[in-house]
Amino acid sequence: MTSRRDFFKFAGIAGGAVAASAVSRVSMAALPEPVIQSSPNTMAPLMPNSGRPYNPVVTLNGWTLPWRMNQGVKEFHLVAEPVVREMAPGMKAHLWGYNGQSPGPTIEVVEGDRVRIFVTNKLPEHTSIHWHGQRLPNGMDGVTGLTQPAIPSGKTFVYEFVARRPGTFMYHPHADEMVQMAMGMMGFWVTHPKAKHPLIDEAQRDFCFLLSAYDIEPGAATPKVAEMTDFNLWTWNSRVFPGIDSLNVRLNDKVRIRMGNLTMTNHPMHLHGHEFVVTGTDGGPTPKSARWPEVTTDVAVGQMRQIEFVADEEGDWAFHCHKSHHTMNAMGHDVPTMIGVDHSGLAKKVNKLIPDYMVMGERGMSDMSEMEMPIPDNTIPMMTGQGPFGSVEMGGMFSVLKVRKEQKPGDYKDPGWFKHPAGTVAHEYTGPMAEPARFSAEGGQSMPRVRKPATPTEVKVRKPTSHGEH
Amino acid sequence: MMRLRATHAKWALSALGLAVLTGCASVSLDQNINRVNVEAGSFTEGKLALARTQEESDQRAQAAQALLAQPLGQKETVQLALVNSPSLQALLAQGWAESADAAQVGRIANPIFSFERMTAGTELDLGRALSFGLLDLLTLPTRYGVATRRIEQSQLRLTGNVVDQVTGVRQAWVRAVAAQQEFQYAKQVYDSAEAGAELARRMQGVGNFNRITRAREQAFYADAATRLSTAQHQVTASREELVRLLGLDESQAQALKLPERLPDLPKQALDPQAVGSLATKARLDIRLAQAALDGAAKAQGLNMVTSFTDIELTGRRNTTFDNAEGTRSTARGWEVAVRLPIFDWGGMQRDAMNARTLAAANQLEATARAAGSSLRESYSAYRTAYDVARHYRDEVVPVRKVIAEENQLRYNGMLISAFELLADARDQVGAVTAALNAQQQFWLADAALQASVIGRPTNTSLSVTSSAPSGGDAGH
């Protein structure tokens, strides 16, 4: 964990007196040993070894926090601390998180469990935890100043309540909240039903992840916490494509996906190849009458959605946010469109001053993924991802649902690319082409403009031609 | 009228002649030029010579041609000036003339021979007289001293003028080379702006830009074009300045090639101690003032006497032919004429001399006092220019390079547009130009310091350049 230690030093420089906030081993003795996760991989589901049994979830590129049973109380220990999170291979971010990662570990309990959570603050500033969506005593709600004093740097607080409602929840700070969430402090919480529940089906696969957005300047590692709208990294569990693991399921599995949105905008989550229903929110299971088939559902800010479907179509199905800018990594939002602009003769001129200049964008932006030129350190290309048929040209909130007949129950391993049955892949047509009938009449209008433009605007359609040598 | 015996007279005359021949001050051109070469040799790093014959002229033209075959470094440019510049030749000739005039003072005035023929009736009287200025002779040693000091003065003056010329050549060379470099950079900026403008034009052509956005890109281009023209003129102007100082003719001017860039900064700047020790030894300005004082003081002793009196010694020989008698008789004798200081005891002249000596003494004092000060100033200018240029080289330009590299990466990642990349590249060029300017300032200050060390302080003013601000942001 040298990287964590180093980062600690760094955080110390940034204003937190680390020595002062370090927690002595003696004071930790009465607490459950904090479990620290150093890997960003998706961990196998944690089978409960004490308490009521349940069917555990799989946290995308995350893990579930083990607990200690103490006289019938499930004791967890969360450590709020600076972390280094790999957002995708080739890019690490300096974030704040819990127990070595951002987001923090998923907490899984069963309806009716008495839960005791120790929260140790190793941040340079005070914090607190709000248990989003839970029914609990007001003083356990975690709102700094309103329901409790903040947890000072270096101190450990304890929260205790009964998990009364089964469902999908999350936790996040409620102290300097804007900064701490912009730095990646959040985690998932699942309360499993203690018995068969009329509105909660058994699922063979139960995935969960949180949506979060960051603004990290290309080449930097720390988010700009003051950013309000123009984020450049749209993540699932602080991971961006191609760093997000695929959701690997067995054919005909009942699949549940739980999502919570802690970004500052909504995300229409879209699944290919299947229809799903929204079976629950952070408010609880939805009544059956309120469910209808969807292929996209919007997850608004501060909301959670739980979707379910039967994975009965084999293949590699894209699953992503339908806002196309959210399936991009860091990019320029202020660059002009270069499509259709003839560059011939210009590159040579520019090369005099900028030797490495190359023409890009004349045909569109896929040049980007085709060339993969050197970009700033610690940055993921805006669109990338090598699929079986070439570049997927994606980034950000994008993953793949892999449905396979051969996938063993309980096996979450990546089965590789789908082997398409013969004749089921789109391919080039090489037969004769008839000239298509062309649309010839413009629509009319209800009434003319008051003033006619002096010269009629001429817009020529530029048909793609073979690319000249630049 | 005294009468002396002839033998005495002969002896006296020959003694006098000897004295005259041995004691005269004289100066030759070669002495003069050697003196300049000795004094300023280490400064000019070359030899001066005045061409007096066709052969010498041809040699010099050949030497100039050989130098012009290569691009001229600063040192070679000074060499070329030494062998080629008509104005330097004029200086040498002028200096020689001055020295010769000065030597004149220490020479004995030529004797006057007078012959008279008188007839009176049958008598024919032929009178011959040879007269010398006796005071002239008596004061010869003193006058010789005065002359040597004046020669000294004129030689120092000549050296000073040569130093001025050489400093001018050095600085003109720096300006001309720097102007070429700036022109190259201006051209790069122009190319980039032109590419930007052209790209913007094509963008508008296919409907990706509106008029105002295109116009903004166009504006950079217009600006770059005017700057390019100015830079172009600067190349011509500074080059012609150099051509004039070198005194090149048409064909030589055609052949003049300059290096592509200014020399790199020296590894280390001269430290003040080193400069100080160089300077105190032989400053031209102090020695020139010293020579002026010595000359005035020496002349003062002379003028004590010459200001109110003059003595003339004349040897006479008169032959009288008496045609009636058919006899001839010869009369020989001496004649001494003294100017009587009845009306003028030379007070005014002596006052003037005193005043001149006093002035010269004070002038020396003033020069000595100013010398240290001007040296400190030109050292400071030199040192500052060095530090600034080094700062540009080691800090500003590398940082700009990093910005340029990072921007290229950002462009590759489609984080910024081609227009931003071009604008940034222009920014970088601005910084490089400022760095070049700092380098130019250093070499100008270096030439000025050398002149100051040898004792011909020139104007040292530094101009401040700032690098272009870095602008533009991109990313999500």
Coordinates of N, CA, C and O in Angstrom, one line a residue, chain A residues 38 40-41 97 111 126 129 159 167 190 253 266 294-295 306 338 364 434:
Chain A
S38 N -7.4 -2.8 -1.9 CA -6.5 -2.0 -2.8 C -6.7 -2.3 -4.3 O -6.0 -1.6 -5.1
P40 N -9.1 -2.4 -7.8 CA -10.3 -1.8 -8.4 C -11.1 -2.9 -9.1 O -12.1 -2.5 -9.8
N41 N -10.8 -4.1 -9.0 CA -11.5 -5.2 -9.7 C -12.9 -5.5 -9.1 O -13.1 -5.2 -7.9
G97 N -12.2 8.5 -0.3 CA -13.1 7.4 -0.3 C -13.2 6.7 1.0 O -12.9 7.4 2.0
E111 N -32.9 -7.2 6.4 CA -34.0 -6.5 7.0 C -34.1 -6.9 8.4 O -34.2 -8.1 8.7
H126 N -13.2 17.6 8.7 CA -14.3 16.8 9.4 C -15.2 16.2 8.3 O -15.3 16.6 7.2
I129 N -21.5 10.7 7.9 CA -22.2 9.9 6.9 C -23.7 9.9 7.0 O -24.2 9.7 8.1
Y159 N -22.3 4.9 14.5 CA -23.7 5.0 14.2 C -24.4 3.6 14.5 O -23.7 2.6 14.3
G167 N -34.2 -3.1 0.6 CA -34.2 -2.3 -0.6 C -32.8 -1.8 -0.9 O -31.8 -2.3 -0.4
V190 N -27.2 -2.3 0.6 CA -28.3 -3.1 0.2 C -28.9 -3.8 1.4 O -28.1 -4.4 2.2
D253 N -30.9 -16.2 -16.8 CA -30.8 -15.7 -15.4 C -31.8 -14.5 -15.2 O -32.0 -13.7 -16.2
N266 N -29.1 14.1 -14.7 CA -29.8 12.8 -14.9 C -29.1 11.9 -15.9 O -28.4 12.4 -16.8
E294 N -39.5 -1.3 -20.3 CA -38.6 -0.2 -20.7 C -37.4 -0.7 -21.3 O -37.0 -1.8 -21.0
V295 N -36.7 0.1 -22.1 CA -35.3 -0.3 -22.5 C -34.4 0.8 -22.0 O -33.2 0.7 -22.0
Q306 N -33.8 0.4 -9.5 CA -33.5 -1.0 -9.5 C -34.3 -1.6 -10.6 O -35.5 -1.6 -10.7
M338 N -15.2 20.1 -37.5 CA -14.2 20.1 -38.7 C -14.7 19.3 -39.9 O -14.1 19.3 -40.9
G364 N -15.0 13.4 -39.3 CA -15.8 13.1 -38.1 C -14.8 12.9 -37.0 O -13.6 13.2 -37.2
A434 N -29.6 -0.5 -56.9 CA -30.5 0.3 -57.7 C -30.5 1.7 -57.2 O -30.2 1.9 -56.0

